[in-house]
Short mmCIF file of C-alpha atoms in Angstrom, two decimals:
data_model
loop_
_atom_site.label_atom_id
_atom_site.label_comp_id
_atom_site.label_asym_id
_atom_site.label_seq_id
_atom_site.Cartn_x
_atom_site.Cartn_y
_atom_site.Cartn_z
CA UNK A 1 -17.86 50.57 42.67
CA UNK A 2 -16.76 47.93 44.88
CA UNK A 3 -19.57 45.55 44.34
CA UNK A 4 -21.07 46.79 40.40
CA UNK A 5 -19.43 47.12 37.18
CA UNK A 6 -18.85 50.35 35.20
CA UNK A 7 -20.49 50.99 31.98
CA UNK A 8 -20.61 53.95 29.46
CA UNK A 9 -21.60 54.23 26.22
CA UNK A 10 -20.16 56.72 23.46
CA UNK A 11 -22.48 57.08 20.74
CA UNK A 12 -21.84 58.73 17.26
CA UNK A 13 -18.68 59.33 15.14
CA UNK A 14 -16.66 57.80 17.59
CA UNK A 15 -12.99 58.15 17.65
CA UNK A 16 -10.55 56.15 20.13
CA UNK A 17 -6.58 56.06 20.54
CA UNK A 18 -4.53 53.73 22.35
CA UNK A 19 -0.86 53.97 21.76
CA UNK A 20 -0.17 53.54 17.63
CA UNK A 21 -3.52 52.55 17.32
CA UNK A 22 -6.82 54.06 16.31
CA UNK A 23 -10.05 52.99 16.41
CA UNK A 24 -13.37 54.43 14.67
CA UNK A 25 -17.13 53.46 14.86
CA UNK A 26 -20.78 54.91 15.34
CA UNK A 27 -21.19 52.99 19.00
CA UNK A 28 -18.53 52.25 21.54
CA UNK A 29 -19.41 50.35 24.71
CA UNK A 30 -16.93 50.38 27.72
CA UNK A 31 -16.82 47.65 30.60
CA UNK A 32 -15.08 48.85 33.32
CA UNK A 33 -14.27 46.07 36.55
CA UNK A 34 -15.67 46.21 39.77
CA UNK A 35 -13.79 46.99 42.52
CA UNK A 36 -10.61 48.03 40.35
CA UNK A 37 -11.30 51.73 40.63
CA UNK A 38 -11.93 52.28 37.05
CA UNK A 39 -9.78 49.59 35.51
CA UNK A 40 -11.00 49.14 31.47
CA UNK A 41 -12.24 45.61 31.36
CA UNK A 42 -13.00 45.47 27.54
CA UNK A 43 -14.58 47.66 24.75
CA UNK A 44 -17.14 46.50 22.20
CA UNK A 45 -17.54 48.90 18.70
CA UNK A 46 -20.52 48.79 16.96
CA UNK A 47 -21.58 49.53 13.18
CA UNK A 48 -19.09 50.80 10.83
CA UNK A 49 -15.64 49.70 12.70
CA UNK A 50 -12.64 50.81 11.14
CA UNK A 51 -9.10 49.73 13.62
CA UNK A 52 -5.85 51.07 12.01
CA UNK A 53 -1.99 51.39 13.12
CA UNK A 54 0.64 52.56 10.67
CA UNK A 55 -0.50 50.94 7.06
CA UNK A 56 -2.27 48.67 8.68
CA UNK A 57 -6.24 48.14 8.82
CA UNK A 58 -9.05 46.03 9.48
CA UNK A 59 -13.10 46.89 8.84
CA UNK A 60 -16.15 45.20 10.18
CA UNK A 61 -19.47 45.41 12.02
CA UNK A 62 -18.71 44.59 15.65
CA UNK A 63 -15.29 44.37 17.40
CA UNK A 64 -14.56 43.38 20.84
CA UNK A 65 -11.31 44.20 22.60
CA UNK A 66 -10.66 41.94 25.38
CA UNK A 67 -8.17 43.98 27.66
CA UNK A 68 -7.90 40.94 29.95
CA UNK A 69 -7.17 38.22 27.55
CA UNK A 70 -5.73 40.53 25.59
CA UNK A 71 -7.44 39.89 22.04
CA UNK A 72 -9.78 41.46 19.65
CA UNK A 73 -12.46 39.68 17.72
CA UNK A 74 -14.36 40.83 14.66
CA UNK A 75 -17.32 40.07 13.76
CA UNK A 76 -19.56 41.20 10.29
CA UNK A 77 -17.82 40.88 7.39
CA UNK A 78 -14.61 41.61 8.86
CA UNK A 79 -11.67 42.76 5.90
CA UNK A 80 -8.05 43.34 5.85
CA UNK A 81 -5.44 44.66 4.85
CA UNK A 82 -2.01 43.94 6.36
CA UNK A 83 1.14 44.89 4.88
CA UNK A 84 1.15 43.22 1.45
CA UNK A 85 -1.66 40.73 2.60
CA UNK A 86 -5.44 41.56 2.21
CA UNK A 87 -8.71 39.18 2.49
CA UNK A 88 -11.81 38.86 4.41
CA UNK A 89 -14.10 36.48 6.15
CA UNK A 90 -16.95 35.75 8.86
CA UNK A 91 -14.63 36.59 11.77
CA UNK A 92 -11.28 37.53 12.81
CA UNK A 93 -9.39 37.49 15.55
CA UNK A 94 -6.07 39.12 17.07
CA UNK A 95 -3.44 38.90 19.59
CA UNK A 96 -1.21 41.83 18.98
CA UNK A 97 0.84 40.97 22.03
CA UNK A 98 1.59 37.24 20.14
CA UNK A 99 1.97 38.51 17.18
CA UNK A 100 -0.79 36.37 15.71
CA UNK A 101 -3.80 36.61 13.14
CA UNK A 102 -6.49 34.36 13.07
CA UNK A 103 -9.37 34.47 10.50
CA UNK A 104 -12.24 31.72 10.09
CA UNK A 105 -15.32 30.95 8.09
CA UNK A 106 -14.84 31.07 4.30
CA UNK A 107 -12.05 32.98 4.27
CA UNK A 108 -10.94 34.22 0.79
CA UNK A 109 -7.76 36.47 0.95
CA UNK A 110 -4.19 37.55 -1.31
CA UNK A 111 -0.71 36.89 -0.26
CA UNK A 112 2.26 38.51 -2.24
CA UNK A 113 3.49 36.23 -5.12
CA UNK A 114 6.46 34.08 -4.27
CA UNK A 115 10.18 35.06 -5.26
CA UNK A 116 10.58 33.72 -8.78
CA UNK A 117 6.68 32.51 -9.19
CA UNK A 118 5.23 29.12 -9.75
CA UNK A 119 8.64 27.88 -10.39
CA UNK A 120 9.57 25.78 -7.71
CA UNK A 121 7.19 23.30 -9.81
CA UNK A 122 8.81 24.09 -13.51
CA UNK A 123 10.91 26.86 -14.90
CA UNK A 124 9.32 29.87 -16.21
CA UNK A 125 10.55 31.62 -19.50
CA UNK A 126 8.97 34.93 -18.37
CA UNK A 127 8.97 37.46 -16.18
CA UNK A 128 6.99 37.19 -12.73
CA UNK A 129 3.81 39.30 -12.88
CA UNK A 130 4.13 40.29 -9.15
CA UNK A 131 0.43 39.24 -9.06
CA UNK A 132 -0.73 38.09 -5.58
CA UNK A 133 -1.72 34.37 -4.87
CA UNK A 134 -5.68 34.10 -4.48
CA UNK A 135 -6.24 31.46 -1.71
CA UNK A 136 -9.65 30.39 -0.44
CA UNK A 137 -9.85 28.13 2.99
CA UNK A 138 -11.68 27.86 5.89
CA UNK A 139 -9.69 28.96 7.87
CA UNK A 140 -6.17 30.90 8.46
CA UNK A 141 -3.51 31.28 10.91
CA UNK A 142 -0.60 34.23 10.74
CA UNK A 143 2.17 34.17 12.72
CA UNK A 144 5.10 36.49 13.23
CA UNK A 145 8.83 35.68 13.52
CA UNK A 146 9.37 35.81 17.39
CA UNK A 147 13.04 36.44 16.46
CA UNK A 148 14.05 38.88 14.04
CA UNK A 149 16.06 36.63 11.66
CA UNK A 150 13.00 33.88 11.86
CA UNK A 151 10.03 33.81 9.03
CA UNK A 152 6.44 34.59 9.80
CA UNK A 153 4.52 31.76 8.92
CA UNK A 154 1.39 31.25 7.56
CA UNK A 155 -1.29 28.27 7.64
CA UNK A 156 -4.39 27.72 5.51
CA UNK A 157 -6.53 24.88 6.55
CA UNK A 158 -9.57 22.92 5.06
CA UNK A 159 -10.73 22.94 1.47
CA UNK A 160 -7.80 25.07 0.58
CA UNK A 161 -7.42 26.42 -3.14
CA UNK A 162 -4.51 28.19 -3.89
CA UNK A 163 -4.52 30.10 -7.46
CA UNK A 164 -1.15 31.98 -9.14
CA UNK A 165 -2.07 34.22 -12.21
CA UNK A 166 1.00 32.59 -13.47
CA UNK A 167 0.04 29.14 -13.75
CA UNK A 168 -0.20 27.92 -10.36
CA UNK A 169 -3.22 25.90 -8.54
CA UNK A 170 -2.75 24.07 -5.48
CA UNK A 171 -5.82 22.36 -3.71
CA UNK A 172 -5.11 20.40 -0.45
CA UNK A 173 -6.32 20.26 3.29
CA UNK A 174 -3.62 21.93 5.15
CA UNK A 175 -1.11 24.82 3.76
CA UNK A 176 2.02 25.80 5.93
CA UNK A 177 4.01 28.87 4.02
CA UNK A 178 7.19 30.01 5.45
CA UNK A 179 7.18 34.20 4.21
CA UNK A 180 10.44 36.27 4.93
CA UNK A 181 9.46 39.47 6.87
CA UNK A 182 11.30 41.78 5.59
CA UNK A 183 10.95 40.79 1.17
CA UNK A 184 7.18 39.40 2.13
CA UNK A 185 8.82 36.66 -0.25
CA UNK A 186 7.72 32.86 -0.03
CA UNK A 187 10.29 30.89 1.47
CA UNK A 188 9.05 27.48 1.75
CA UNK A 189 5.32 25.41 1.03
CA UNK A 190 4.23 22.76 2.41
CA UNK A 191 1.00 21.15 1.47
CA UNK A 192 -0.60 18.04 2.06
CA UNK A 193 -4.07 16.01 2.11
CA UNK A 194 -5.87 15.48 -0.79
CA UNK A 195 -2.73 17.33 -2.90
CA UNK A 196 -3.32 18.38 -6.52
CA UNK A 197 -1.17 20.77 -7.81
CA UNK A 198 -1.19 22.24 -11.39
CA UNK A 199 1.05 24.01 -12.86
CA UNK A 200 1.16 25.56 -16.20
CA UNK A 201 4.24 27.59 -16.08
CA UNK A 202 6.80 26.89 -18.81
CA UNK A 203 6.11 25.04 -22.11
CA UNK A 204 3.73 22.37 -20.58
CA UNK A 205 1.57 21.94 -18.14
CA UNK A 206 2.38 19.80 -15.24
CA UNK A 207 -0.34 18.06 -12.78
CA UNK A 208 1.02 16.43 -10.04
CA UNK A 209 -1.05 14.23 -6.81
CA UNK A 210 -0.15 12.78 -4.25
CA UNK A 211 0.13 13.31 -0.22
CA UNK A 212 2.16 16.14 0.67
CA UNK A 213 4.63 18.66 -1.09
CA UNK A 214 7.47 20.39 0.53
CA UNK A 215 9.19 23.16 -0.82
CA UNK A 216 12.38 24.72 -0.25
CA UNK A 217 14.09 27.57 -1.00
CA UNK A 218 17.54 26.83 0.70
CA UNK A 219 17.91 24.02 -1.93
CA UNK A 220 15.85 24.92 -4.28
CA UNK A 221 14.29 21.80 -4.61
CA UNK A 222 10.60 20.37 -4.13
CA UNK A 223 9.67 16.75 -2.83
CA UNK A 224 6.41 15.13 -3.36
CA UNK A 225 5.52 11.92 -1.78
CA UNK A 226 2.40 9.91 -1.84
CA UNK A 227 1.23 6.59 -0.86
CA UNK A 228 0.60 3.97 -2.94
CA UNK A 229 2.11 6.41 -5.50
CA UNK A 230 3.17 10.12 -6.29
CA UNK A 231 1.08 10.83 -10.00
CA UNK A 232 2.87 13.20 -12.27
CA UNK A 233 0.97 13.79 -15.65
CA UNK A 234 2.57 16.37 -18.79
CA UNK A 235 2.49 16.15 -22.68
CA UNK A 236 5.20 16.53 -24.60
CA UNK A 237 5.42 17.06 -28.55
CA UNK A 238 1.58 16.20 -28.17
CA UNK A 239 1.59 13.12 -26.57
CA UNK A 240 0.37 12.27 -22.56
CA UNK A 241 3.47 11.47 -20.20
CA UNK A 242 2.92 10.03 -17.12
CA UNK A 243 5.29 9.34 -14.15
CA UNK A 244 4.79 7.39 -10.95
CA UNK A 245 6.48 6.37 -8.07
CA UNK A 246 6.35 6.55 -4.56
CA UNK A 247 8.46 10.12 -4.40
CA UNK A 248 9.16 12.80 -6.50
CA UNK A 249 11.97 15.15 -6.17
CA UNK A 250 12.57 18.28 -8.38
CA UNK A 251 15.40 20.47 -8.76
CA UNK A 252 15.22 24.17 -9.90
CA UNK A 253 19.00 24.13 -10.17
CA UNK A 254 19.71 21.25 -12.46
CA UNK A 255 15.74 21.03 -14.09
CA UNK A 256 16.02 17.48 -13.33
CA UNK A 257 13.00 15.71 -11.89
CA UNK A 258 13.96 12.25 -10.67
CA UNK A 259 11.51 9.39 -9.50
CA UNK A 260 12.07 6.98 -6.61
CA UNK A 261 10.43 3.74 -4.99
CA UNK A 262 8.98 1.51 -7.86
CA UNK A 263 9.09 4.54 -10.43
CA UNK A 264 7.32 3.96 -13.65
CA UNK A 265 7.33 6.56 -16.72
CA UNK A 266 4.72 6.11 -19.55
CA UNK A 267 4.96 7.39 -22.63
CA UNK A 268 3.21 7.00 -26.52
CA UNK A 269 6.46 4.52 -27.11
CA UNK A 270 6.00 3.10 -24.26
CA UNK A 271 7.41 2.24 -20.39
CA UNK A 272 10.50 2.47 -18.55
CA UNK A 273 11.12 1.26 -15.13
CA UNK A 274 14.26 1.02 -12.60
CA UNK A 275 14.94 2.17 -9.24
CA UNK A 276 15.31 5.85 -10.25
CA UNK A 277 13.86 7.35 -13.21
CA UNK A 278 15.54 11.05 -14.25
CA UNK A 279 14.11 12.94 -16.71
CA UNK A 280 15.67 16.56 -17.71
CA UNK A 281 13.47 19.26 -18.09
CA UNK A 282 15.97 21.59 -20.12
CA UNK A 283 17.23 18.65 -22.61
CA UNK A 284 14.45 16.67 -22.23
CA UNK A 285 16.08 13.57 -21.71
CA UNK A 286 15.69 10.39 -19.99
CA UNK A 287 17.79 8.10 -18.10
CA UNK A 288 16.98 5.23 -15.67
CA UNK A 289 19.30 3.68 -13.03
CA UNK A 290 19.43 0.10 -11.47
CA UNK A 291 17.90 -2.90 -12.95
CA UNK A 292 15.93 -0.91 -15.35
CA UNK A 293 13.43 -1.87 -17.83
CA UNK A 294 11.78 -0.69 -21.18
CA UNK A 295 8.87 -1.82 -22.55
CA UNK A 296 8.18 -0.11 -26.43
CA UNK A 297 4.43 -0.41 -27.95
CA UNK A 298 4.49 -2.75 -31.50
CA UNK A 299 3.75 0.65 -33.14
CA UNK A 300 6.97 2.03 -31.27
CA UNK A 301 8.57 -1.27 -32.65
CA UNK A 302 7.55 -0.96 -35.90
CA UNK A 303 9.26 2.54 -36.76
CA UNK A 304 12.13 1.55 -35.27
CA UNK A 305 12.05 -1.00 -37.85
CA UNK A 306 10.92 0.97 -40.53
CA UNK A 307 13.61 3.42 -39.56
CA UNK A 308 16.30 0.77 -39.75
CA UNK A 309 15.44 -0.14 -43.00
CA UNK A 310 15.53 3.39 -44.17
CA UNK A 311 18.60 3.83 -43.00
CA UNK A 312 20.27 0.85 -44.58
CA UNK A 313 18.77 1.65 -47.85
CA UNK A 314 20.70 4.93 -48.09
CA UNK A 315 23.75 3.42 -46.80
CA UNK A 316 23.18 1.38 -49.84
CA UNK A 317 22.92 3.78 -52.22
CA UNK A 318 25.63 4.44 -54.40
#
C-alpha cells in the first residue's frame, strides 16, 4: 500500500528466475516498497542457496539481493566457482551491473596457472602442469575489463600467500594480477609489502625479498626493488650465492638478471661489486660494469695459486 511495505514469503524447494539467472533455496523472503505499487525492493534466500547463470555458480547459507543498490551479498560459507576461478570464504559480495566480485574474511581460492608458469622468476625445463595457483588472503577484489580489449584484474590483499605446484610461493600484503579474458592467462603481477618470493623452478631455487615486484608480459621482464636493498639468495654447484642491490631486473628473453644501485654479489670465492652486476642464467656467467671491484677469500687465493703452479709444472714437462 501507500503507507506499508509488502512482504511474502515462499517456503520450500524454492526456485526463482530472473533473466539468465537462477536462483534456488528452501526460504525466499520478498520486500516489496511502499507506495510503488508492487515494485521488488530486495529478496533474501535462506538455507541451502544455490545462484547460477551459464557455467557460473555460487553456494551459501543466506543471500540478499539488493534490487536498489543493485548487489548481492552472501553470507555462510559462501563458495564459487567462476569460469576457471573457484574459492570460498565468510562472505561475498556482487555487482553484476559493475562487473565486480568481492570476497572477504579468510578467503582461500584457485586462479588458472599463468601462461608459461613460474617463469617470469627463472626458466623452466618442463612442461607447465596447468595446475591452478592456490592463494590465501583476506580479502579479494575481481574486476572485469570494461572494454573488450582491456584485462580483468584481480587484487588479493592482507596476509597474502600465493602457492604454484610448479615451484612458485609468493607472500606479500597486496597482489594486483592483470588476467586476459578471453585465455584466463596471467598477464602481469604485481606484489608488494613484506615481498618474499620463492621460486624453485629450473635447476635452483631462487628466494628473492624486497618491496615490490612487477611483472610483465609485454617485455617479458620482472623488476624487483626494495629499500635499503633488493635480497636475492640461490646455490650453485653447492655453494650459497647471494645478490644485493637496490633493484633487480630479470629478463625471460636473454636469462640475464642484472643488479643496480650499490649491487653486491657474494659468492664461496668471494665478492664483486660495480654499478651493475649481470649474471647469465643460461651460461652462468658473470660480468660487472663501472668501477667494479672483486674481493676473492685466501682460500679462493690459494687455488688460484696452487692452480698456477700446476699449470707451470706441466708446461715444464718435457
Amino acid at each position: 500500500t501507500e503507507e506499508n511495505i509488502g512482504f511474502a514469503r515462499y517456503i520450500g524447494a524454492v526456485r526463482l528466475t530472473r533473466g539468465e539467472g537462477r536462483l534456488q533455496c528452501s526460504f525466499l523472503n520478498v520486500r516489496l516498497a511502499k507506495g510503488s505499487g508492487g515494485v521488488v525492493e530486495s529478496v533474501n534466500a535462506e538455507v541451502g542457496v544455490k545462484l547460477a547463470q551459464g557455467g557460473d555458480q555460487l553456494t551459501a547459507q543466506m543471500a540478499t539481493y539488493d534490487l536498489a543498490q543493485k548487489t548481492i551479498q552472501l553470507r555462510g560459507e559462501p563458495k564459487w566457482r567462476l569460469g576457471t576461478q573457484s574459492g570460498q570464504a565468510r562472505s561475498v559480495e556482487l555487482s553484476p551491473d559493475d562487473g565486480v566480485f568481492r570476497a572477504s574474511g579468510r578467503v582461500k581460492m584457485q586462479l588458472p596457472q599463468p601462461k608459461g608458469g613460474a617463469r617470469f622468476l627463472l626458466p623452466a625445463k618442463t612442461e607447465p602442469s596447468g595446475e591452478p595457483l592456490l592463494i590465501v588472503c583476506d580479502s579479494f577484489e575481481y574486476r572485469q575489463a570494461k572494454k573488450a580489449k582491456g584485462l580483468d584484474s584481480a587484487t588479493f590483499t592482507g596476509n597474502v600467500v600465493m602457492r604454484g605446484d610448479e615451484g612458485l610461493r609468493v607472500l606479500a600484503q597486496n597482489v594486483v594480477v592483470g588476467i586476459a579474458p578471453e585465455g584466463a592467462g596471467l598477464v602481469s603481477l604485481d606484489a608488494s609489502g613484506d615481498l618474499d618470493v620463492l621460486s624453485t623452478t629450473g635447476e635452483n631455487a631462487m628466494r628473492y625479498v624486497g618491496d615490490r615486484l612487477v611483472y610483465s608480459t609485454a617485455d617479458e621482464t620482472m623488476r624487483l626493488t626494495g629499500k635499503p636493498s633488493v635480497e636475492i639468495r640461490t646455490r650453485l654447484d653447492g655453494a650459497e650465492v647471494v645478490a644485493l642491490g637496490q633493484a633487480a631486473i630479470y629478463n625471460l628473453g636473454t636469462g640475464l638478471l642484472r643488479l643496480t644501485g650499490d649491487p653486491v654479489l657474494k659468492t664461496a670465492e668471494g665478492e664483486l661489486r660495480g654499478r651493475e652486476v649481470v649474471f647469465d642464467q643460461q651460461t652462468k656467467r658473470l660480468k660487472a660494469t663501472g668501477r667494479w671491484k672483486m674481493t676473492l677469500n685466501p682460500k679462493t687465493i690459494a687455488k688460484m695459486r696452487e692452480r698456477k703452479k700446476q699449470d707451470e709444472m706441466k708446461k715444464g714437462m718435457p
